[in-house]
Short mmCIF file of C-alpha atoms in Angstrom, two decimals:
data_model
loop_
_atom_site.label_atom_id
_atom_site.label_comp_id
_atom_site.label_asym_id
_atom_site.label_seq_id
_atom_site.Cartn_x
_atom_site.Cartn_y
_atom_site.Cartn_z
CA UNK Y 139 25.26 -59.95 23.11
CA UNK Y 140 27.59 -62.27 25.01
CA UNK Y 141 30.45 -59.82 24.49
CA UNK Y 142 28.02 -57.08 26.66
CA UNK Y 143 27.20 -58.95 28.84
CA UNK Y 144 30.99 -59.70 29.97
CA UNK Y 145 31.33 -55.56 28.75
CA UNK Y 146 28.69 -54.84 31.67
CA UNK Y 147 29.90 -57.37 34.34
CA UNK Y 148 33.83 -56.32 34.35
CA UNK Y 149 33.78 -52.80 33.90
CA UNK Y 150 31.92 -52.55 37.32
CA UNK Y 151 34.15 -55.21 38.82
CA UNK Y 152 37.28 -53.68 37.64
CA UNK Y 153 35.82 -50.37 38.75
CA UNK Y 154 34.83 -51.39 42.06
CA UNK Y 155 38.41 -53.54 42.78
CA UNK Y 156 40.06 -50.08 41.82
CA UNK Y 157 37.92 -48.08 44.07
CA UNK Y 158 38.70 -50.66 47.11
CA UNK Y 159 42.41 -50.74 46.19
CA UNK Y 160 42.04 -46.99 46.63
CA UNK Y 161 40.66 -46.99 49.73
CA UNK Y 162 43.66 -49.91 50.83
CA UNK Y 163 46.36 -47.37 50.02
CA UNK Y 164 44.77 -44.24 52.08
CA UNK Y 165 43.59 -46.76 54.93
CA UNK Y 166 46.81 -47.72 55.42
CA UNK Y 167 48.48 -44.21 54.56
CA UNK Y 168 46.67 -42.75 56.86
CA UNK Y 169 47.50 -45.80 59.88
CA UNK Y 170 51.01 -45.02 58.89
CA UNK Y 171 50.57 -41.20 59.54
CA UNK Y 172 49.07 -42.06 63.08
CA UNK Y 173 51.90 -44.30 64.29
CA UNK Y 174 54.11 -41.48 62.91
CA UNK Y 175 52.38 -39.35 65.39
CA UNK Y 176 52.08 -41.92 68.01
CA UNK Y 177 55.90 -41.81 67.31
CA UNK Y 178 56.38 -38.42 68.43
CA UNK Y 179 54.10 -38.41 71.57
CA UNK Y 180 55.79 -41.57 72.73
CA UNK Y 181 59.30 -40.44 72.74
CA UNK Y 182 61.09 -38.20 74.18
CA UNK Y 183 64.56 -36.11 73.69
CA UNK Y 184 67.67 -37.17 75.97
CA UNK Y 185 69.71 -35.40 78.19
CA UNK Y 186 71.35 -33.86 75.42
CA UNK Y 187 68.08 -32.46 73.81
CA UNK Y 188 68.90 -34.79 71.08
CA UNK Y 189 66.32 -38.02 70.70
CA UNK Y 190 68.03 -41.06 71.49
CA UNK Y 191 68.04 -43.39 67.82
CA UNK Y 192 65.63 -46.25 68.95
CA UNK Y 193 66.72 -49.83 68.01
CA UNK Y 194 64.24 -51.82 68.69
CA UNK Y 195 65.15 -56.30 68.58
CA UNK Y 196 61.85 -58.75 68.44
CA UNK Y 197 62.67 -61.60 70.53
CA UNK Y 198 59.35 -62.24 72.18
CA UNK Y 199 61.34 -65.39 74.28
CA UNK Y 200 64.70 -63.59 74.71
CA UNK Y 201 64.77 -65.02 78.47
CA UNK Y 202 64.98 -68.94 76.91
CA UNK Y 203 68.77 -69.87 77.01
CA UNK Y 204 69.53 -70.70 73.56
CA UNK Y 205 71.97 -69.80 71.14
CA UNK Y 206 69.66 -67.19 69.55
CA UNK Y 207 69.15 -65.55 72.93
CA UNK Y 208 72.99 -65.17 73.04
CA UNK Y 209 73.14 -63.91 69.21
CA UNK Y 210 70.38 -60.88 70.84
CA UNK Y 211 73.10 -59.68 73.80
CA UNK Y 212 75.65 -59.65 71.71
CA UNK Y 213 74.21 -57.58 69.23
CA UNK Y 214 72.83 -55.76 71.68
CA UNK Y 215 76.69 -54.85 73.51
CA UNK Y 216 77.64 -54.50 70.13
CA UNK Y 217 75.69 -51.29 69.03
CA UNK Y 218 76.13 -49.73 72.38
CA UNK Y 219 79.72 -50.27 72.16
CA UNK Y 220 79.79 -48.47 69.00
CA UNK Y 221 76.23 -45.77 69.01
CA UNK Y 222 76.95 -43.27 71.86
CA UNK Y 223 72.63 -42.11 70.55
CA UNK Y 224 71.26 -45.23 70.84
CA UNK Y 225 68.89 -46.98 72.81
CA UNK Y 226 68.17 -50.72 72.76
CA UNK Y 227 64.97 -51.78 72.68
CA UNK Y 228 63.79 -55.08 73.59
CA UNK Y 229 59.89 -56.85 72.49
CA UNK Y 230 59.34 -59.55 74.66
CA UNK Y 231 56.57 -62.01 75.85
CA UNK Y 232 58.77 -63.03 79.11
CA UNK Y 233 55.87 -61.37 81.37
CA UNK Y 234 56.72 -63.58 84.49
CA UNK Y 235 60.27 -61.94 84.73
CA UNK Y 236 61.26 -58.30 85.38
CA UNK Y 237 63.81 -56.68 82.90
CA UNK Y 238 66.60 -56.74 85.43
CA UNK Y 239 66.32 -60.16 86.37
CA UNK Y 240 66.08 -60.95 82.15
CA UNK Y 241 69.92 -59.15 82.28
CA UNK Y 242 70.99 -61.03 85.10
CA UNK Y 243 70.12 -64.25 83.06
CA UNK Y 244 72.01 -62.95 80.23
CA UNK Y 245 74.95 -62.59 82.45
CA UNK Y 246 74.80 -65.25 84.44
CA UNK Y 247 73.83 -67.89 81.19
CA UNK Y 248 75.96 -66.60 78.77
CA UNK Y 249 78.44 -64.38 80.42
CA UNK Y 250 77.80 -61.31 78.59
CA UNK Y 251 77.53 -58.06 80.43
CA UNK Y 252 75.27 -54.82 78.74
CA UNK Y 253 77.19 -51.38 79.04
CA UNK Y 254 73.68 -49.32 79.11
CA UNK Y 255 70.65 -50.36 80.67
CA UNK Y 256 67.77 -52.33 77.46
CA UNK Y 257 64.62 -50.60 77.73
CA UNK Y 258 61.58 -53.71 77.55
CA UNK Y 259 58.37 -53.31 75.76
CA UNK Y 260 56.10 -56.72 77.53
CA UNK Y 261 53.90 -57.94 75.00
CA UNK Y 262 50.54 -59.77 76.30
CA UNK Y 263 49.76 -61.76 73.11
CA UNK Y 264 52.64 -64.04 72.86
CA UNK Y 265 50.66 -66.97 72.87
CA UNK Y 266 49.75 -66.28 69.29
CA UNK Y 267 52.92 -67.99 68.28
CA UNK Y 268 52.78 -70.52 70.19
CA UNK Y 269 53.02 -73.66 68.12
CA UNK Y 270 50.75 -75.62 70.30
CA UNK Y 271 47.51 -73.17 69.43
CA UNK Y 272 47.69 -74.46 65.98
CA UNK Y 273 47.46 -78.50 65.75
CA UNK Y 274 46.79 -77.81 61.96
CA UNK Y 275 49.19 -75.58 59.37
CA UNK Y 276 51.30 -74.70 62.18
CA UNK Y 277 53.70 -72.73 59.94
CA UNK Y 278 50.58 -70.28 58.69
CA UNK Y 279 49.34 -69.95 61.95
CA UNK Y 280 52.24 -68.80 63.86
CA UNK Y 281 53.20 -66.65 60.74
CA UNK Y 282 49.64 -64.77 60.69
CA UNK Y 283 50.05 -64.76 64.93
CA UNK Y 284 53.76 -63.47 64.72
CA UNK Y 285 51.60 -60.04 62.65
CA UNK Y 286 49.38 -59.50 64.99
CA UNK Y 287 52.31 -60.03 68.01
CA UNK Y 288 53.98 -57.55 65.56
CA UNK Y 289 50.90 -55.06 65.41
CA UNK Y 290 51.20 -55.14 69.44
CA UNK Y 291 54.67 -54.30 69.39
CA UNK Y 292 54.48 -51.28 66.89
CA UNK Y 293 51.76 -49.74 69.04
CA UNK Y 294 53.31 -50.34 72.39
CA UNK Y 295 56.92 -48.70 70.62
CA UNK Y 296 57.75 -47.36 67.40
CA UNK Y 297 61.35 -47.88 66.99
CA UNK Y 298 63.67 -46.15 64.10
CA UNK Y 299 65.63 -48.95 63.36
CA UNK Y 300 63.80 -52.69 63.52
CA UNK Y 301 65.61 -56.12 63.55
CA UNK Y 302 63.83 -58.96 63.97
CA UNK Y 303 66.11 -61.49 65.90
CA UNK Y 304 63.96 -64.21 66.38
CA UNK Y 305 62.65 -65.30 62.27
CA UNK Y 306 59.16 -63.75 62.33
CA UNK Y 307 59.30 -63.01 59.06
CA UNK Y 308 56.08 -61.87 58.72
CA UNK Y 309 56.12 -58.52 60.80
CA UNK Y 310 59.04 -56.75 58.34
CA UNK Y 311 56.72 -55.27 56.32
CA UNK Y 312 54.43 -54.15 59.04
CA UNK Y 313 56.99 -52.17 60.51
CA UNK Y 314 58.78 -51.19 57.20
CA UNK Y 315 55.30 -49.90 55.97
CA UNK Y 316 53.16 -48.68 58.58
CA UNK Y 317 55.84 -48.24 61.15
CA UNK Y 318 58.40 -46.63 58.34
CA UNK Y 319 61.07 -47.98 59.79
CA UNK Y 320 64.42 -49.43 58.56
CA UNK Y 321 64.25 -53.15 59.20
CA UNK Y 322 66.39 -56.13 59.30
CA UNK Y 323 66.74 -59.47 60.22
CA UNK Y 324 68.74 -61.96 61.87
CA UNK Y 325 67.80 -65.31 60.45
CA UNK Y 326 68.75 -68.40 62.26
CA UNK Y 327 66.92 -70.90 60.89
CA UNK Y 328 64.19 -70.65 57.53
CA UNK Y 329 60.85 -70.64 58.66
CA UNK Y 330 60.34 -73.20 55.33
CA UNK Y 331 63.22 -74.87 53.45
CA UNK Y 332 63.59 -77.17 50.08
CA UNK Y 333 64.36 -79.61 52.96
CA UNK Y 334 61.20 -79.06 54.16
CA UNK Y 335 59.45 -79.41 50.72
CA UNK Y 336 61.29 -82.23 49.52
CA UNK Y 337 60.44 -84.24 52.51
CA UNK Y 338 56.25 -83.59 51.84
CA UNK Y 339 56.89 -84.48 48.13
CA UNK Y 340 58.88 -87.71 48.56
CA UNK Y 341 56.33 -88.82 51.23
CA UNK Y 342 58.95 -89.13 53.95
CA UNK Y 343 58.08 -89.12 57.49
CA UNK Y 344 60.00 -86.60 59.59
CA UNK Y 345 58.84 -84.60 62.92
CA UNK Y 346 57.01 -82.65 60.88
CA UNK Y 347 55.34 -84.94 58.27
CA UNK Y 348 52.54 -86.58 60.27
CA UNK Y 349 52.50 -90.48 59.08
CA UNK Y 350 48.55 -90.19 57.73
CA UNK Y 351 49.80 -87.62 55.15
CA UNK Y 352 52.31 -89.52 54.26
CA UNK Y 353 50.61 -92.86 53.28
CA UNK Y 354 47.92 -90.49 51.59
CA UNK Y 355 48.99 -89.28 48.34
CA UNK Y 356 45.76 -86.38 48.22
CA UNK Y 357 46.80 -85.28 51.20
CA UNK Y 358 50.72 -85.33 50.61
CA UNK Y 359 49.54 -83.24 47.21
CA UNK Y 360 47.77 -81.06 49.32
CA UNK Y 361 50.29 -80.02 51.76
CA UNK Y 362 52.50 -79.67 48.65
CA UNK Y 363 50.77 -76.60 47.51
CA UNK Y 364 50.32 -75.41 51.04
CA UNK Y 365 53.70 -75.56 51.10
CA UNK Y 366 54.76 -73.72 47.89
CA UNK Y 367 52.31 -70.94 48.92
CA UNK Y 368 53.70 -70.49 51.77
CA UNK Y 369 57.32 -70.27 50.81
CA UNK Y 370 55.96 -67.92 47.95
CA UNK Y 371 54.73 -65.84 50.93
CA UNK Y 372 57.69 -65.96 53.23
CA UNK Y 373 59.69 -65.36 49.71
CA UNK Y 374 57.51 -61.70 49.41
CA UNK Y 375 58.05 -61.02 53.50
CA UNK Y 376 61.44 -61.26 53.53
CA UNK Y 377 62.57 -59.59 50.78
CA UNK Y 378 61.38 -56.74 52.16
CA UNK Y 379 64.00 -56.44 54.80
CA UNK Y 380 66.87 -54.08 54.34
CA UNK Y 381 69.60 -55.78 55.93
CA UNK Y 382 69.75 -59.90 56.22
CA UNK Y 383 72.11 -61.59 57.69
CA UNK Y 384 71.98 -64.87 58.26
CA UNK Y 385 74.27 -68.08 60.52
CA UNK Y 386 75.73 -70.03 58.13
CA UNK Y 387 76.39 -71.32 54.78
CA UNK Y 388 73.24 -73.42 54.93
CA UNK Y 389 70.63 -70.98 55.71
CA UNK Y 390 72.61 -68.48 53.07
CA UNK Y 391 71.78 -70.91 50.28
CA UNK Y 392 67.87 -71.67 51.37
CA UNK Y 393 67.55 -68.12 52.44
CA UNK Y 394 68.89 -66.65 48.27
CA UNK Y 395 66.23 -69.36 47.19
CA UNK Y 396 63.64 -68.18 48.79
CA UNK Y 397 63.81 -64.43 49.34
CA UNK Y 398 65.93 -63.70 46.31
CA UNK Y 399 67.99 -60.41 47.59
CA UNK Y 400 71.59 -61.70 47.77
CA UNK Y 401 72.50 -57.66 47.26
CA UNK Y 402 71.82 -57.38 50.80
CA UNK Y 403 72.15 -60.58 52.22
CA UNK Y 404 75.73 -61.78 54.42
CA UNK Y 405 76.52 -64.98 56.49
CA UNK Y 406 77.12 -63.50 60.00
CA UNK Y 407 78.41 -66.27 62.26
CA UNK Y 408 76.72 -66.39 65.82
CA UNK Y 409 79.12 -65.25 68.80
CA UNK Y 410 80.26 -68.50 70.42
CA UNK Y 411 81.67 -67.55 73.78
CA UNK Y 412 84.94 -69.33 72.35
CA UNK Y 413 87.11 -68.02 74.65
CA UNK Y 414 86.00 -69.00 78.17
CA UNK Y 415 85.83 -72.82 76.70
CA UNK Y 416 89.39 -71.83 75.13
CA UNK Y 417 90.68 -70.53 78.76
CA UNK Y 418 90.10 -74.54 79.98
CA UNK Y 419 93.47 -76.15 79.77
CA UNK Y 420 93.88 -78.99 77.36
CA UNK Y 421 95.82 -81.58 78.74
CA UNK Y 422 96.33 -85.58 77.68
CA UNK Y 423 93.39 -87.13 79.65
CA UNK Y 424 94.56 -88.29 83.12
CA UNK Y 425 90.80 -90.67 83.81
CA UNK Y 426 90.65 -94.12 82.56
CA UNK Y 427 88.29 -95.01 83.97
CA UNK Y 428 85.51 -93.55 82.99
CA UNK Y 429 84.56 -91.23 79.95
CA UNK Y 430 82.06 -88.63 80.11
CA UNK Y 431 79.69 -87.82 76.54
CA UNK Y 432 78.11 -84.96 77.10
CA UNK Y 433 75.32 -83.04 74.86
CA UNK Y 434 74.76 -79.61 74.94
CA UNK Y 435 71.38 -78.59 72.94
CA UNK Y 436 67.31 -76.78 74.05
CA UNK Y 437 65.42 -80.10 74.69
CA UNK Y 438 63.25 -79.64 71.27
CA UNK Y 439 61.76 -82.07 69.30
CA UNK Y 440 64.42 -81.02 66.43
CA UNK Y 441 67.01 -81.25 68.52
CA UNK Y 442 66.75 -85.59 68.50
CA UNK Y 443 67.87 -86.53 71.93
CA UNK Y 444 66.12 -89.74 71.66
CA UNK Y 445 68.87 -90.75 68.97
CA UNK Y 446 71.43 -90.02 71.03
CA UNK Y 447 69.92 -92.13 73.59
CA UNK Y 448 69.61 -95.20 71.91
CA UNK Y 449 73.15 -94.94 70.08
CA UNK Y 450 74.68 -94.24 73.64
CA UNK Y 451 72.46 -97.52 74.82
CA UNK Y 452 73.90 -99.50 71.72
CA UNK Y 453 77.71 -98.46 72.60
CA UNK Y 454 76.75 -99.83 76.13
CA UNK Y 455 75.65 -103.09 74.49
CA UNK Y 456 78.42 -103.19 72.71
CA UNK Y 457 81.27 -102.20 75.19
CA UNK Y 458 80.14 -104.46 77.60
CA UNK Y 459 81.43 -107.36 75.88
CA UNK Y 460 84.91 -106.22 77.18
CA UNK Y 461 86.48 -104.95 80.69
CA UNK Y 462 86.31 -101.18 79.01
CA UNK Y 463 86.08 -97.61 81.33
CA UNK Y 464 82.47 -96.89 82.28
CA UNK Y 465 80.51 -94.28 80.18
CA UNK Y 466 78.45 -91.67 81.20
CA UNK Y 467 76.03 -89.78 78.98
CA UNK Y 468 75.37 -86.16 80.17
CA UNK Y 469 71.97 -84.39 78.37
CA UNK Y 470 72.46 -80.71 78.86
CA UNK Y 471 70.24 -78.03 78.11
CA UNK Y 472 67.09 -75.13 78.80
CA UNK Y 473 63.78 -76.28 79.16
CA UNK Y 474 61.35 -73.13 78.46
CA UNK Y 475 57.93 -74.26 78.95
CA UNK Y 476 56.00 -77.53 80.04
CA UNK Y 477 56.42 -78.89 76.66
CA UNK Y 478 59.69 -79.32 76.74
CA UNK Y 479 59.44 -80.57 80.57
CA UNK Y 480 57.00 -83.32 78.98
CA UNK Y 481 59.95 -84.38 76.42
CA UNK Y 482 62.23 -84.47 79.35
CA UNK Y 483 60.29 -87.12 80.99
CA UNK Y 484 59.81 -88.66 77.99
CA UNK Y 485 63.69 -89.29 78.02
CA UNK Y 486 63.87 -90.31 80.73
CA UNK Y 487 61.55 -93.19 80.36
CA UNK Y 488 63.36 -93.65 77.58
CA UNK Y 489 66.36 -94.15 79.41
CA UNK Y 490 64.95 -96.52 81.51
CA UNK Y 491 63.17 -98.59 78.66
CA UNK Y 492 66.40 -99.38 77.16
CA UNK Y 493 68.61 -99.76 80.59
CA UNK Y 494 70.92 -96.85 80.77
CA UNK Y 495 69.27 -95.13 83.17
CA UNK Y 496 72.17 -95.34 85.60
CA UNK Y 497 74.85 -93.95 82.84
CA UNK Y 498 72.61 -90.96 81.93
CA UNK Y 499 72.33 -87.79 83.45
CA UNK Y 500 69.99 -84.96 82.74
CA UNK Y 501 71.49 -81.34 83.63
CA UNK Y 502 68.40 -78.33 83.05
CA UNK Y 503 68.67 -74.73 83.05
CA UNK Y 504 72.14 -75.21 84.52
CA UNK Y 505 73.98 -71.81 84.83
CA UNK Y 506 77.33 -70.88 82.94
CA UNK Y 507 80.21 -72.46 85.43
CA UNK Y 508 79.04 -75.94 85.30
CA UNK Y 509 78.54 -76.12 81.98
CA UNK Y 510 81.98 -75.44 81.34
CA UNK Y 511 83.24 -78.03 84.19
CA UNK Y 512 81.03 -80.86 82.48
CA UNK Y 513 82.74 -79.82 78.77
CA UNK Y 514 85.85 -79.47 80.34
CA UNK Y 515 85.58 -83.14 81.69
CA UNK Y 516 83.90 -84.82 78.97
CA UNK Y 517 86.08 -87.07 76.43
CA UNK Y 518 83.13 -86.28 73.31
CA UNK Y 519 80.77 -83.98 72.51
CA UNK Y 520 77.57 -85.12 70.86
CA UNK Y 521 74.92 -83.09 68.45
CA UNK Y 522 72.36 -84.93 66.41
CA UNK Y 523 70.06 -82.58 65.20
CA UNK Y 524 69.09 -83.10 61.55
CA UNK Y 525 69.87 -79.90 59.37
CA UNK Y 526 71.28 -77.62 62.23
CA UNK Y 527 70.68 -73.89 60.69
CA UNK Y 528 74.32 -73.51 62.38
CA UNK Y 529 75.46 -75.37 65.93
CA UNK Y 530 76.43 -73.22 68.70
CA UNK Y 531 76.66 -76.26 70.92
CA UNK Y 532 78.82 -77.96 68.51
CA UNK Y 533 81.41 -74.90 68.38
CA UNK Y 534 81.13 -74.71 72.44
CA UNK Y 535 82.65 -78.16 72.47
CA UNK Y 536 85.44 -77.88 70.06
CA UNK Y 537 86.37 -75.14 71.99
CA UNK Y 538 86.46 -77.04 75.36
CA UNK Y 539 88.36 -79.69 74.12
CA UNK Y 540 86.01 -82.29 73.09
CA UNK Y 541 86.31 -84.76 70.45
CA UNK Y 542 83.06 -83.75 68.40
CA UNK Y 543 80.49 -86.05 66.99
CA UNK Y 544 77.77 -83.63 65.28
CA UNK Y 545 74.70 -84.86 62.53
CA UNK Y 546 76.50 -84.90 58.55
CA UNK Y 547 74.29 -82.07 57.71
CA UNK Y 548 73.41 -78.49 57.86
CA UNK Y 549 75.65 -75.82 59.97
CA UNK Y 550 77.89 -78.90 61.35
CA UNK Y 551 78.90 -80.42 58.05
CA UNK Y 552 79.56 -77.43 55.63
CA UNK Y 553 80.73 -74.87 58.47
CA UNK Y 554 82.58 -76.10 62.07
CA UNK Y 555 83.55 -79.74 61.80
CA UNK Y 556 85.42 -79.32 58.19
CA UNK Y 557 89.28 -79.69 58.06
CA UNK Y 558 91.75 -77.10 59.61
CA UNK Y 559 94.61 -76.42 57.42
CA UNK Y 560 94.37 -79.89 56.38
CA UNK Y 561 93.49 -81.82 59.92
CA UNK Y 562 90.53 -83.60 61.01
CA UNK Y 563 88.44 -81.01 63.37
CA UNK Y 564 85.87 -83.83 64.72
CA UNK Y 565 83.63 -86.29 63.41
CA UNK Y 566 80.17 -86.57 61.51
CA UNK Y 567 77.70 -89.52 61.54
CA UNK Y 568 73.73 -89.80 60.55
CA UNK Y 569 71.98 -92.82 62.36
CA UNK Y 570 71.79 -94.65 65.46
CA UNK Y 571 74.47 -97.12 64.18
CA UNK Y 572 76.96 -94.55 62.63
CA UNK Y 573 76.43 -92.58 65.91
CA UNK Y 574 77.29 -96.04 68.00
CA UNK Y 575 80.32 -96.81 65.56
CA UNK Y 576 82.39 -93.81 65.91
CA UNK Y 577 81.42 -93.23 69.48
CA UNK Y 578 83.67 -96.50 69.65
CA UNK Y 579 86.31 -95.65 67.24
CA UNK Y 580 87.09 -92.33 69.16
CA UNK Y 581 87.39 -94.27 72.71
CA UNK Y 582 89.53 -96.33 71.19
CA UNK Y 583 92.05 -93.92 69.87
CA UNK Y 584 95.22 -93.33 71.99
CA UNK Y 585 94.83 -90.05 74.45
CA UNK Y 586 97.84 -88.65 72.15
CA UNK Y 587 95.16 -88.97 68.62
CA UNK Y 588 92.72 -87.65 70.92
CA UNK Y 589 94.31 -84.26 71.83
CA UNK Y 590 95.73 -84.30 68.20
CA UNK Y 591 92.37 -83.87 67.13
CA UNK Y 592 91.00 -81.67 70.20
CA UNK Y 593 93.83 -79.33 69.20
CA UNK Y 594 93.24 -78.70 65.82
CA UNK Y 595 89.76 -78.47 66.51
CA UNK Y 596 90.58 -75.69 69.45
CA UNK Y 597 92.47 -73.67 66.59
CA UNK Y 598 89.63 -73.60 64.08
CA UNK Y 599 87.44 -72.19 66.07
CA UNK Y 600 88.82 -68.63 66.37
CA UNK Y 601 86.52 -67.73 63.22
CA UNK Y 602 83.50 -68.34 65.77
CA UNK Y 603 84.74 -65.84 68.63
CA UNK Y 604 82.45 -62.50 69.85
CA UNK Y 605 85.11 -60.53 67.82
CA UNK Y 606 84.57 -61.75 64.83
CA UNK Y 607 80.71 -61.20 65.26
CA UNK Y 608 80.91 -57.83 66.16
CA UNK Y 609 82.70 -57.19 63.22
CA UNK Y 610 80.79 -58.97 60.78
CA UNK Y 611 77.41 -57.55 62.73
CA UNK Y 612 78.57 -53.75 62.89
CA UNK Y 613 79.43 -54.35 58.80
CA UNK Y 614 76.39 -55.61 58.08
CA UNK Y 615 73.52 -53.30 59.50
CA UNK Y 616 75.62 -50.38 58.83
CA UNK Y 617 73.32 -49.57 55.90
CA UNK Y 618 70.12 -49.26 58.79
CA UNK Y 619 71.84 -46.31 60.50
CA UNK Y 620 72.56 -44.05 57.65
#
């Protein structure tokens, strides 16, 4: 009897979860088969009768001045270098800026100039990935808020080809299946890491490990297996993409662990605008009297400009037990919302906190030209952002002839500062006092060691240039345009 009464409960149940998985399949059949339609009302042919191959790049903050933003323009000079059929597309939340004046940023920030003009699709909901609107599993919500930002975009444009620029994950399949496009992805950082898990399971606290779960082991256990279901999720996402490539070594090995499709996975190396920092002349310094440090990063939490604050204030400390040159510490970067105006004041009473405020100097939003005459002054170049997907900032000042002090981690450690045909390339340290120490021990190498070093470190960075990108780039989404 116990047997029929299981007979009569599942055979419904498996009936009725067959008839709504059914129903699933034609519902979104049939969604597909109206954006293919939308598709054909919403473009039209070129001059040439022919319709121009759509391309279409999420980046919904592709006016912030980061290294990703620069990674967008250059693939986006790359394809219309090589596609005489194509048209660039552009998704974007930057609704307080016109398109033209978005180009003239890219010009005048990064010093890259389009060929053909980027067509922009302005998308209203880009608050739904906004960190801030979820105090609680952040990572879910701006996933879940990056599909619906997605569902605006595919509505608004319907591209052939899709390449998501900006690692939201989470709208390649919507476009893939219901858009029924070709997709791919540019991945500059994992949106989840082992890093990421290990620190929740070892109970460490980190910028993203809140102190009360930490000293609670429920809650540590519990944001364990939020955690693993997430990266399961991101794991399903992403392996949906057709093309990914991703920085650097480091995001190549977290990236095979978690999406599992090395087939079509390649490390593509951001374009570092190597040579305008390589057209600075290097020259023995001529200044002894003072020594500029200079920093060149987004003011993000991540990005740990308080530890290069206090290890600047401890070489202070330290160097003013002697009659040495006076130091300087130069914070450079794009602030792109209040936020990170907050954190900027933050530093700043930082700053004054620990006494430096007179040696520290904070340059924002700064355009192109001064950023190279502060590198081209400045004796090192600091970085000290944990686990650096790759380092953009870090390349930029090998380049200009810096002596380079980046975090012993990530992009930094197993990609840029790494010998050159045998010779040291820069330095790596991990904590306030390491940071301090060999802040000292390169002022107090001989300007002759010094160049030694900025000169070996000038010729390893060739590997980094816009070339090289293009190449690797035009190689790797090859497969989306046949």
């Amino acid at each position: 009897s116990c047997f029929r009464l299981l007979c009569s409960l599942l055979i419904p149940a498996l009936f009725l979860s067959g008839i709504l998985c059914v129903c699933l399949v034609v519902l979104l059949w049939g969604i597909r088969l109206w954006i293919q339609q939308r598709k054909k009302q919403l473009t039209s042919a070129g001059k040439d009768g022919k319709r121009p191959l759509l391309v279409a790049f999420f980046h919904p903050y592709c006016n912030a001045g980061g290294g990703g933003e620069r990674v967008l323009w250059c693939a986006i000079r790359t394809l219309q270098k090589k596609y005489r059929n194509v048209t660039c597309v552009v998704y974007t939340g930057d609704r307080d800026v016109t398109g033209e004046e978005i180009v003239e940023g890219a010009f005048r920030r990064f010093n890259i100039k389009l060929i053909h003009p980027v067509k922009f699709v302005f998308l209203e909901k880009r608050y739904l990935v906004e960190a801030s609107l979820y105090p609680h599993f952040t990572l879910l919500g701006q996933s879940l808020g990056s599909a619906f930002l997605g569902w605006e975009a595919l509505l608004k444009c319907v591209p052939d080809i899709y390449i998501d620029s900006m690692g939201y994950a989470f709208t390649l399949p919507l476009f893939k299946y219901l858009g029924g496009c070709h997709v791919g992805c540019y991945v500059h950082y994992p949106t989840i890491s082992s890093d990421m898990l290990s620190v929740v399971r070892n109970q460490d606290t980190r910028f993203n490990n809140a102190a009360f779960i930490t000293n609670n082991p429920l809650f540590s256990k519990f944001k364990l297996v939020y955690y693993y279901f997430f990266a399961f999720m991101y794991g399903l996402v992403g392996s949906c993409s057709d093309v990914i490539m991703v920085n650097s070594s480091w995001t190549l090995n977290h990236i095979l662990s978690l999406w599992r499709a090395g087939a079509c996975t390649s490390v593509v190396y951001p374009p570092c605008d190597v040579q305008t920092f390589l057209d600075i002349p290097l020259e023995e310094e001529k200044s002894t009297t003072e020594y500029s440090i200079v920093s060149v990063s987004q003011f993000r939490p991540e990005k740990d400009h308080p530890l290069q604050i206090r290890a600047f204030a401890k070489l202070l400390k330290e160097k003013r037990l002697g009659q040495q040159p006076s130091l300087k510490l130069i914070l450079i970067g794009g602030c792109r919302n209040q936020q990170d105006e907050e954190r900027v004041n933050n530093l700043k009473h930082l700053c004054e906190e620990l006494g430096v405020s007179n040696n520290v100097t904070f340059r924002i939003n700064i355009p192109f030209e001064e950023l190279k005459r502060h590198l081209a002054e400045a004796t090192i170049g600091l970085h000290t952002m944990w686990n650096e997907h790759f380092g953009i900032g870090v390349v930029e000042c090998m380049a200009a002839g810096t002596v380079i002090l980046a975090h012993n981690s990530g992009g930094p450690k197993l990609d840029i500062v790494v010998p050159y045909e045998g010779h040291t390339t820069g330095f790596l340290a991990e904590n306030e006092d390491n940071y301090a120490e060999t802040m000292a021990y390169i002022l107090s190498l001989s300007p002759e060691k010094r160049l030694e070093i900025r000169e070996n470190a000038r010729r390893s960075v060739h590997r980094f240039s816009d070339q090289h990108f293009e190449e690797t780039f035009l190689l790797s989404v090859e497969p989306l345009f046949k």
